[in-house]
CSV table of C-alpha atoms in Angstrom, one decimal:
chain,number,residue,atom,x,y,z
A,1,MET,CA,193.0,51.1,128.1
A,2,THR,CA,189.2,51.8,128.3
A,3,GLY,CA,189.7,55.1,126.5
A,4,GLY,CA,191.7,53.4,123.8
A,5,ILE,CA,188.9,50.8,123.3
A,6,ILE,CA,186.2,53.5,123.1
A,7,HIS,CA,188.3,55.4,120.6
A,8,PHE,CA,188.8,52.3,118.5
A,9,PHE,CA,185.0,51.6,118.3
A,10,ASN,CA,184.3,55.3,117.6
A,11,ILE,CA,186.6,55.0,114.6
A,12,LEU,CA,184.9,51.8,113.4
A,13,PHE,CA,181.6,53.5,113.7
A,14,LEU,CA,182.8,56.4,111.5
A,15,LEU,CA,184.3,54.1,109.0
A,16,PHE,CA,181.1,52.2,108.5
A,17,ASN,CA,179.0,55.4,108.3
A,18,PHE,CA,181.1,57.4,105.8
A,19,SER,CA,181.9,56.5,102.3
A,20,SER,CA,185.5,55.6,101.4
A,21,ALA,CA,185.8,58.9,99.5
A,22,ASP,CA,184.9,60.8,102.7
A,23,VAL,CA,187.4,58.9,104.8
A,24,PHE,CA,190.4,58.3,102.6
A,25,ASN,CA,190.4,61.0,100.0
A,26,HIS,CA,192.5,63.4,101.9
A,27,ARG,CA,195.2,65.9,100.9
A,28,PHE,CA,198.3,66.6,102.8
A,29,VAL,CA,200.9,69.4,102.8
A,30,GLY,CA,204.5,68.1,102.6
A,31,ASN,CA,207.1,68.4,105.3
A,32,LEU,CA,210.9,68.0,105.6
A,33,GLU,CA,210.6,64.2,105.5
A,34,THR,CA,209.2,64.8,102.0
A,35,LEU,CA,212.5,66.4,101.0
A,36,LYS,CA,214.3,63.3,102.3
A,37,GLU,CA,212.1,61.0,100.2
A,38,ASN,CA,212.9,63.1,97.1
A,39,LEU,CA,216.7,63.1,97.8
A,40,ILE,CA,216.7,59.3,98.2
A,41,ALA,CA,214.6,58.8,95.1
A,42,GLU,CA,217.1,60.9,93.1
A,43,LYS,CA,219.9,58.9,94.7
A,44,LYS,CA,221.6,62.0,95.9
A,45,GLU,CA,224.6,62.0,98.2
A,46,PHE,CA,223.5,63.9,101.3
A,47,ILE,CA,223.6,64.2,105.1
A,48,GLU,CA,220.4,63.7,107.1
A,49,VAL,CA,220.1,64.9,110.6
A,50,HIS,CA,217.0,63.7,112.3
A,51,LEU,CA,216.5,65.6,115.6
A,52,GLU,CA,213.6,63.5,116.8
A,53,GLU,CA,215.4,60.3,116.2
A,54,MET,CA,218.7,61.7,117.5
A,55,LYS,CA,220.5,60.3,114.4
A,56,ILE,CA,222.8,61.5,111.6
A,57,ARG,CA,222.9,59.5,108.4
A,58,LYS,CA,225.1,59.7,105.4
A,59,HIS,CA,223.1,58.7,102.3
A,60,LYS,CA,224.5,57.8,98.9
A,61,ASP,CA,222.8,56.1,95.9
A,62,GLY,CA,219.6,55.7,97.8
A,63,VAL,CA,221.0,53.8,100.8
A,64,VAL,CA,222.5,54.8,104.2
A,65,GLU,CA,226.3,54.5,104.1
A,66,LYS,CA,227.0,55.5,107.7
A,67,GLU,CA,225.0,56.4,110.8
A,68,PHE,CA,225.9,58.4,113.9
A,69,GLY,CA,224.2,59.1,117.2
A,70,ILE,CA,223.6,62.7,118.3
A,71,PHE,CA,225.2,63.5,121.6
A,72,ARG,CA,223.4,66.7,122.4
A,73,LYS,CA,220.9,69.0,120.6
A,74,GLY,CA,219.3,72.4,121.4
A,75,ASP,CA,216.2,73.1,123.4
A,76,PRO,CA,213.7,75.1,121.2
A,77,ASP,CA,211.7,76.3,124.2
A,78,PHE,CA,214.5,78.6,125.2
A,79,TRP,CA,215.7,79.9,121.8
A,80,GLY,CA,218.0,76.9,121.5
A,81,GLY,CA,216.3,75.0,118.7
A,82,THR,CA,218.5,73.7,115.9
A,83,ALA,CA,218.0,75.4,112.5
A,84,ALA,CA,216.0,72.7,110.7
A,85,GLY,CA,215.7,72.7,106.9
A,86,LEU,CA,217.6,71.9,103.7
A,87,TYR,CA,221.0,73.6,103.5
A,88,PHE,CA,224.2,73.1,101.4
A,89,ILE,CA,227.6,72.7,103.2
A,90,ASP,CA,229.8,75.7,102.3
A,91,SER,CA,232.4,75.5,105.0
A,92,LYS,CA,233.9,73.3,107.7
A,93,SER,CA,236.8,73.7,110.1
A,94,LYS,CA,238.8,71.3,112.2
A,95,LEU,CA,238.4,73.8,115.1
A,96,ALA,CA,236.0,76.7,115.4
A,97,TYR,CA,235.3,79.1,118.2
A,98,SER,CA,231.8,80.1,119.5
A,99,SER,CA,231.7,83.6,120.8
A,100,VAL,CA,228.2,83.0,122.0
A,101,SER,CA,229.1,80.1,124.3
A,102,GLU,CA,232.9,81.0,124.5
A,103,VAL,CA,233.9,77.4,123.7
A,104,TYR,CA,236.0,75.7,121.1
A,105,MET,CA,234.2,73.3,118.7
A,106,PRO,CA,236.3,70.5,117.1
A,107,TRP,CA,235.4,69.1,113.7
A,108,SER,CA,232.9,71.8,112.9
A,109,ILE,CA,230.5,71.8,109.9
A,110,LYS,CA,228.5,75.1,109.3
A,111,ILE,CA,224.7,74.7,109.1
A,112,PHE,CA,223.1,78.2,109.0
A,113,GLY,CA,223.5,81.4,111.0
A,114,LYS,CA,225.2,80.6,114.3
A,115,TYR,CA,224.7,76.9,114.2
A,116,TYR,CA,227.2,74.0,113.6
A,117,ILE,CA,227.5,70.3,113.8
A,118,HIS,CA,230.6,69.6,115.9
A,119,GLY,CA,232.4,67.4,118.4
A,120,GLU,CA,232.5,67.9,122.2
A,121,PRO,CA,232.9,71.6,123.0
A,122,TYR,CA,235.6,72.7,125.5
A,123,TYR,CA,236.7,75.9,127.2
A,124,ALA,CA,240.1,77.6,126.8
A,125,ASP,CA,241.5,75.7,129.8
A,126,GLY,CA,240.7,72.4,128.1
A,127,SER,CA,237.7,71.4,130.3
A,128,LYS,CA,234.7,70.1,128.4
A,129,MET,CA,231.4,71.9,128.4
A,130,ASN,CA,228.9,70.0,130.5
A,131,SER,CA,225.1,70.7,129.8
A,132,LEU,CA,222.0,68.7,129.1
A,133,SER,CA,221.4,70.5,125.8
A,134,SER,CA,223.3,72.6,123.4
A,135,GLY,CA,222.6,76.2,122.4
A,136,GLY,CA,221.3,75.0,119.1
A,137,CYS,CA,224.3,73.3,117.6
A,138,ILE,CA,224.3,69.6,117.1
A,139,GLN,CA,227.0,67.9,119.2
A,140,LEU,CA,228.6,64.5,118.5
A,141,LEU,CA,231.2,62.6,120.4
A,142,ASP,CA,234.6,63.6,119.1
A,143,LYS,CA,235.4,60.3,117.4
A,144,GLU,CA,232.1,60.3,115.4
A,145,ALA,CA,232.4,64.1,114.7
A,146,LYS,CA,235.8,63.5,113.1
A,147,LEU,CA,234.4,60.7,110.9
A,148,LEU,CA,231.5,62.8,109.8
A,149,TYR,CA,233.8,65.8,109.1
A,150,GLU,CA,235.9,63.6,106.8
A,151,LEU,CA,232.8,62.4,104.9
A,152,VAL,CA,231.2,65.7,104.1
A,153,LYS,CA,232.0,67.7,101.0
A,154,LYS,CA,231.5,71.3,99.9
A,155,ASN,CA,228.0,71.9,98.5
A,156,MET,CA,226.7,68.6,99.8
A,157,PRO,CA,223.0,68.8,100.8
A,158,LEU,CA,222.5,68.8,104.5
A,159,LEU,CA,218.9,68.1,105.5
A,160,ILE,CA,217.9,68.7,109.2
A,161,ILE,CA,214.5,67.2,110.0
A,162,ASP,CA,212.8,68.5,113.2
A,163,LYS,CA,209.7,66.1,113.5
A,164,LYS,CA,208.3,63.0,111.9
A,165,ARG,CA,205.0,63.4,110.2
A,166,ASP,CA,202.1,62.8,112.6
A,167,ASN,CA,199.9,60.0,111.2
A,168,TYR,CA,196.7,61.4,112.9
A,169,ARG,CA,193.7,61.2,110.6
A,170,HIS,CA,190.7,63.6,110.7
A,171,LEU,CA,187.4,62.1,109.6
A,172,ALA,CA,184.8,64.5,108.3
A,173,LEU,CA,181.5,64.5,110.1
A,174,LYS,CA,179.8,66.5,107.5
A,175,ASN,CA,180.9,68.2,104.3
A,176,ASP,CA,179.4,71.7,104.6
A,177,PRO,CA,180.8,74.2,102.1
A,178,LEU,CA,183.2,76.8,103.5
A,179,GLU,CA,182.7,80.2,101.9
A,180,ILE,CA,185.6,82.6,102.5
A,181,ASN,CA,185.7,86.0,100.8
A,182,ALA,CA,189.5,86.5,101.1
A,183,LYS,CA,191.7,86.0,98.0
A,184,SER,CA,193.5,83.0,99.4
A,185,TYR,CA,193.3,80.8,102.5
A,186,LEU,CA,194.6,77.5,103.9
A,187,VAL,CA,193.3,75.6,107.0
A,188,ALA,CA,195.6,72.6,107.9
A,189,ASP,CA,196.8,70.5,110.8
A,190,ILE,CA,200.5,71.5,111.5
A,191,ASP,CA,201.4,68.1,113.0
A,192,SER,CA,200.0,65.9,110.2
A,193,GLY,CA,199.9,68.3,107.3
A,194,TYR,CA,196.2,67.4,106.7
A,195,VAL,CA,194.4,70.1,104.7
A,196,PHE,CA,190.9,70.8,105.9
A,197,SER,CA,190.1,73.4,103.3
A,198,SER,CA,191.9,75.8,101.0
A,199,GLN,CA,191.6,78.3,98.1
A,200,ASN,CA,194.3,79.6,95.9
A,201,GLU,CA,196.8,78.4,98.5
A,202,GLN,CA,199.8,78.6,96.1
A,203,GLU,CA,198.9,82.1,94.7
A,204,LYS,CA,201.8,84.5,95.3
A,205,LEU,CA,200.4,87.6,97.0
A,206,PRO,CA,201.8,90.6,99.0
A,207,ILE,CA,202.1,89.6,102.7
A,208,ALA,CA,202.7,93.0,104.4
A,209,SER,CA,203.8,92.6,108.1
A,210,LEU,CA,203.7,88.8,108.0
A,211,THR,CA,207.2,89.4,106.8
A,212,LYS,CA,208.2,90.2,110.4
A,213,LEU,CA,207.8,86.6,111.4
A,214,MET,CA,210.7,85.7,109.2
A,215,THR,CA,212.7,88.8,110.3
A,216,ALA,CA,212.5,87.6,113.9
A,217,THR,CA,213.4,84.0,112.9
A,218,VAL,CA,216.5,85.0,111.0
A,219,ILE,CA,217.7,87.4,113.7
A,220,ALA,CA,217.2,84.8,116.4
A,221,GLU,CA,219.2,82.3,114.4
A,222,SER,CA,222.1,84.6,113.4
A,223,VAL,CA,222.8,86.8,116.5
A,224,ASP,CA,223.7,86.2,120.1
A,225,LEU,CA,220.3,87.2,121.7
A,226,ARG,CA,222.0,88.5,124.8
A,227,LYS,CA,223.3,91.4,122.7
A,228,SER,CA,221.9,94.9,122.6
A,229,ILE,CA,221.7,97.4,119.7
A,230,PHE,CA,222.1,101.2,119.8
A,231,VAL,CA,219.1,102.8,118.0
A,232,THR,CA,219.9,105.7,115.7
A,233,GLU,CA,217.7,108.3,114.1
A,234,GLU,CA,218.2,106.7,110.7
A,235,MET,CA,216.6,103.5,111.9
A,236,LEU,CA,213.4,105.3,112.9
A,237,LYS,CA,212.6,106.7,109.5
A,238,ALA,CA,210.3,103.9,108.6
A,239,TYR,CA,206.5,104.5,108.4
A,240,GLY,CA,204.9,104.2,111.8
A,241,SER,CA,206.3,104.5,115.3
A,242,VAL,CA,206.0,103.0,118.8
A,243,ASP,CA,206.2,104.6,122.2
A,244,GLY,CA,209.5,103.9,123.9
A,245,LEU,CA,211.6,103.2,120.8
A,246,ILE,CA,213.7,106.3,120.6
A,247,SER,CA,217.1,107.1,119.1
A,248,GLY,CA,220.2,107.4,121.3
A,249,LYS,CA,219.3,104.4,123.5
A,250,GLY,CA,220.3,100.8,123.6
A,251,PHE,CA,217.8,98.0,123.5
A,252,GLY,CA,218.1,94.2,123.9
A,253,LEU,CA,217.6,92.3,120.7
A,254,VAL,CA,214.8,90.2,122.1
A,255,GLU,CA,213.2,93.2,123.7
A,256,LEU,CA,212.8,94.7,120.2
A,257,PHE,CA,210.9,91.6,119.2
A,258,TYR,CA,208.0,92.8,121.3
A,259,PRO,CA,207.1,96.0,119.3
A,260,LEU,CA,208.1,94.1,116.1
A,261,LEU,CA,205.6,91.2,116.7
A,262,ILE,CA,202.9,92.7,118.9
A,263,GLN,CA,202.4,96.2,117.6
A,264,SER,CA,204.0,95.4,114.2
A,265,SER,CA,206.6,98.2,114.5
A,266,ASN,CA,208.4,99.0,111.2
A,267,ASP,CA,211.1,101.0,113.0
A,268,ALA,CA,211.8,97.9,115.2
A,269,ALA,CA,212.3,95.9,112.0
A,270,GLU,CA,214.7,98.6,110.7
A,271,ALA,CA,216.6,98.6,114.0
A,272,LEU,CA,216.9,94.8,114.0
A,273,ALA,CA,218.1,94.7,110.4
A,274,GLY,CA,220.7,97.3,111.3
A,275,PHE,CA,222.4,94.8,113.5
A,276,LEU,CA,223.4,92.5,110.6
A,277,GLY,CA,222.9,95.0,107.8
A,278,LYS,CA,219.7,95.3,105.8
A,279,LYS,CA,221.0,93.5,102.7
A,280,LYS,CA,222.5,90.6,104.7
A,281,THR,CA,219.3,90.2,106.8
A,282,VAL,CA,217.1,90.1,103.7
A,283,ASP,CA,219.5,87.6,102.0
A,284,LEU,CA,219.3,85.4,105.0
A,285,MET,CA,215.5,85.6,105.0
A,286,ASN,CA,215.3,84.4,101.4
A,287,GLN,CA,217.9,81.7,102.1
A,288,LYS,CA,215.8,80.5,105.1
A,289,ALA,CA,212.6,80.5,103.0
A,290,ARG,CA,214.2,78.1,100.5
A,291,ALA,CA,215.5,75.9,103.3
A,292,ILE,CA,212.0,75.3,104.8
A,293,MET,CA,210.2,74.7,101.5
A,294,MET,CA,208.8,78.2,101.0
A,295,GLU,CA,209.3,78.1,97.2
A,296,ASN,CA,206.9,80.8,96.3
A,297,THR,CA,208.2,83.4,98.7
A,298,GLU,CA,210.4,86.5,98.2
A,299,PHE,CA,211.5,89.1,100.7
A,300,VAL,CA,212.9,92.5,99.8
A,301,ASP,CA,212.7,94.3,103.2
A,302,THR,CA,212.4,93.3,106.8
A,303,SER,CA,209.1,95.1,107.7
A,304,GLY,CA,206.7,94.2,104.8
A,305,LEU,CA,206.1,97.8,103.8
A,306,ASP,CA,207.3,97.0,100.2
A,307,GLU,CA,204.5,95.3,98.2
A,308,LYS,CA,207.2,93.1,96.6
A,309,ASN,CA,207.4,91.0,99.8
A,310,LYS,CA,205.3,88.1,98.6
A,311,SER,CA,204.4,84.6,99.6
A,312,CYS,CA,201.4,82.2,99.5
A,313,ALA,CA,199.2,80.6,102.1
A,314,LYS,CA,201.0,77.2,101.7
A,315,ASP,CA,204.4,78.7,102.3
A,316,LEU,CA,203.2,80.6,105.3
A,317,PHE,CA,201.9,77.3,106.7
A,318,TYR,CA,205.5,76.1,106.4
A,319,LEU,CA,206.7,79.2,108.3
A,320,ALA,CA,204.2,78.7,111.1
A,321,ARG,CA,205.1,75.0,111.3
A,322,TYR,CA,208.8,75.9,111.5
A,323,ILE,CA,208.3,78.5,114.3
A,324,ILE,CA,206.2,76.1,116.4
A,325,TYR,CA,208.8,73.3,116.3
A,326,ASN,CA,212.0,75.4,116.2
A,327,ARG,CA,211.4,79.0,117.5
A,328,PRO,CA,208.3,78.8,119.8
A,329,PRO,CA,209.3,81.9,121.8
A,330,ILE,CA,208.4,83.9,118.7
A,331,PHE,CA,204.8,82.8,118.9
A,332,ARG,CA,204.7,83.3,122.7
A,333,ILE,CA,205.8,86.9,122.2
A,334,THR,CA,202.9,87.4,119.7
A,335,ARG,CA,200.6,86.5,122.6
A,336,GLY,CA,202.3,89.1,124.9
A,337,GLU,CA,204.2,86.5,127.0
A,338,GLU,CA,207.6,87.2,128.6
A,339,VAL,CA,210.4,85.0,127.2
A,340,GLY,CA,214.0,84.4,127.9
A,341,PHE,CA,216.5,87.2,127.2
A,342,SER,CA,213.6,89.7,126.9
A,343,ARG,CA,214.4,92.3,129.6
A,344,ASN,CA,211.2,94.0,128.2
A,345,THR,CA,211.4,97.2,130.3
A,346,HIS,CA,210.6,99.8,127.6
A,347,PHE,CA,207.5,98.4,125.9
A,348,LYS,CA,204.8,97.7,128.5
A,349,LYS,CA,201.9,99.5,126.7
A,350,LEU,CA,202.0,97.9,123.3
A,351,LYS,CA,198.7,97.5,121.4
A,352,ASN,CA,198.5,93.8,120.4
A,353,LYS,CA,197.3,93.7,116.8
A,354,ASN,CA,197.2,89.9,116.7
A,355,LEU,CA,193.4,89.7,117.2
A,356,PHE,CA,193.2,86.4,119.1
A,357,TYR,CA,196.0,87.0,121.7
A,358,GLU,CA,193.5,86.8,124.6
A,359,ASP,CA,192.0,83.5,123.3
A,360,GLU,CA,193.3,80.6,125.4
A,361,ARG,CA,193.4,78.4,122.3
A,362,PHE,CA,195.6,80.8,120.3
A,363,ILE,CA,199.2,79.6,120.2
A,364,GLY,CA,200.5,82.5,118.2
A,365,GLY,CA,200.5,84.3,114.9
A,366,LYS,CA,200.7,87.7,113.2
A,367,THR,CA,198.5,90.1,111.3
A,368,GLY,CA,199.4,92.6,108.6
A,369,PHE,CA,198.1,95.3,106.2
A,370,ILE,CA,199.2,97.4,103.4
A,371,LYS,CA,196.9,98.8,100.7
A,372,VAL,CA,197.8,96.3,98.0
A,373,SER,CA,197.7,93.2,100.3
A,374,GLY,CA,194.5,93.9,102.1
A,375,TYR,CA,194.3,92.4,105.6
A,376,VAL,CA,196.4,89.2,106.1
A,377,GLY,CA,197.0,86.9,108.9
A,378,VAL,CA,198.7,83.7,110.2
A,379,PHE,CA,196.9,82.2,113.2
A,380,VAL,CA,197.7,78.9,115.0
A,381,PHE,CA,195.2,77.4,117.5
A,382,ARG,CA,195.5,74.4,119.7
A,383,LEU,CA,192.1,72.6,119.5
A,384,LEU,CA,190.9,69.2,120.7
A,385,GLY,CA,189.8,66.2,118.6
A,386,ARG,CA,186.9,64.0,119.7
A,387,ASP,CA,189.4,61.6,121.2
A,388,ASN,CA,190.9,64.5,123.3
A,389,ASN,CA,194.1,64.7,121.3
A,390,GLU,CA,195.4,68.2,121.1
A,391,ARG,CA,195.9,69.4,117.5
A,392,ASN,CA,197.8,72.4,116.2
A,393,ILE,CA,195.7,74.0,113.5
A,394,ALA,CA,197.0,76.7,111.3
A,395,ILE,CA,194.6,79.2,109.6
A,396,ILE,CA,196.3,81.4,106.9
A,397,ILE,CA,194.3,84.2,105.3
A,398,LEU,CA,195.5,86.6,102.6
A,399,GLY,CA,193.5,89.4,101.1
A,400,ALA,CA,190.7,90.0,103.5
A,401,GLU,CA,188.7,93.2,103.1
A,402,LYS,CA,188.6,94.5,106.6
A,403,MET,CA,190.4,93.8,110.0
A,404,GLU,CA,187.8,93.1,112.7
A,405,LYS,CA,184.2,93.9,112.0
A,406,GLY,CA,181.6,92.7,109.5
A,407,GLU,CA,181.4,90.1,106.8
A,408,GLY,CA,184.7,89.5,105.1
A,409,SER,CA,186.8,90.9,107.9
A,410,LEU,CA,190.0,89.0,108.9
A,411,LYS,CA,188.7,88.3,112.3
A,412,GLY,CA,185.3,87.3,111.0
A,413,GLU,CA,186.8,84.9,108.5
A,414,VAL,CA,188.9,83.1,111.2
A,415,GLU,CA,185.8,82.8,113.5
A,416,LYS,CA,183.8,81.4,110.6
A,417,ILE,CA,186.5,78.8,110.0
A,418,LEU,CA,186.7,77.8,113.6
A,419,LYS,CA,182.9,77.2,113.7
A,420,TRP,CA,183.1,75.3,110.4
A,421,LEU,CA,185.9,73.1,111.9
A,422,GLU,CA,183.7,72.3,114.9
A,423,SER,CA,180.7,71.4,112.8
A,424,ASN,CA,182.4,69.4,110.1
A,425,HIS,CA,185.5,67.7,111.6
A,426,LEU,CA,186.8,65.9,114.7
A,427,ILE,CA,187.7,69.3,116.3
A,428,LEU,CA,186.2,70.7,119.4
A,429,HIS,CA,186.9,74.1,121.1
A,430,GLY,CA,189.3,73.5,124.0
């Protein structure tokens, strides 16, 4: 209680010592709840799945027609997060079979990749699956699953919301200018969407190996991660190589995420794409981008070698936000941590190119470079506000001149932004 009172008076002090423009003239990046507001305003007929509220709602003409309770959902910390985003129902089945969990799923509605909304799953002998969470599918009680199944139609929008917008407010202590030499950047609070500073954040630019974050996301959501893949010579023709990745051997899918995300291996990207097929993988990457509000993004390969892989700082913020809430093991790998299904026995001496992987504040991210993109990076840090609240802060930089040393380097720009945050906002180094 005492801490709450102190925080209240600190806020009052700030409000009385800053102009209303300083305190209230803030800009926010949208989130999946923004899409819900738009669909309601347009009086669309759609299904809303709110994972945090554990509710499914059928909307029509701007009002809720029917509401259902979610029985079980997935656990994101162990690869089991449900695929959030805006999709369109293209198939449903009275009874589907999951080869991943080896169960039957009554009243199934396809979401994306390997995920469904369905009734209570059961084994071949008729016994029901009993677990605290699903593998990423959304489970309803059979009676409600059947009712929802009968309500949905082909091509109906299906919006899956992972988190409510955080209402946390950052109050500026000072308003020092932030001078960044990169072509584009965005600094924003992932949980609230609050934008601290930005420049050309919607300019579409080449993103090089930042592409691999989406490659890993789509593979994780489309394939049984317990599977292995046999690597062929054809898969290793991409520019660059990594010790331990050789043809004629089998590797676990998640094991290949390590060279992909730590050393930025292009041949690991090729091998992973080979599991689903290159074209299908890229198609899914573009579909996923649309689903999570990455409107200025286009993928043409899985590695980022092609300069036509393009995005913008704002879209990459959405991708970082998505990974934190739905696929956190991906960011843990970028820090070099062991995660579930990894069996990382072949890649113990990888060079981590993610710059801040040894920083305790660094949650995860990715760097990249090709000649036309310059040096690019997505970095997420967990910092502390003056009230000791932890905040997830994303720093996206596109088009830096150098990697690590000197003015204008990717690392130098991030360090400059961190110091600026500490001096100008309610952010302290943790």
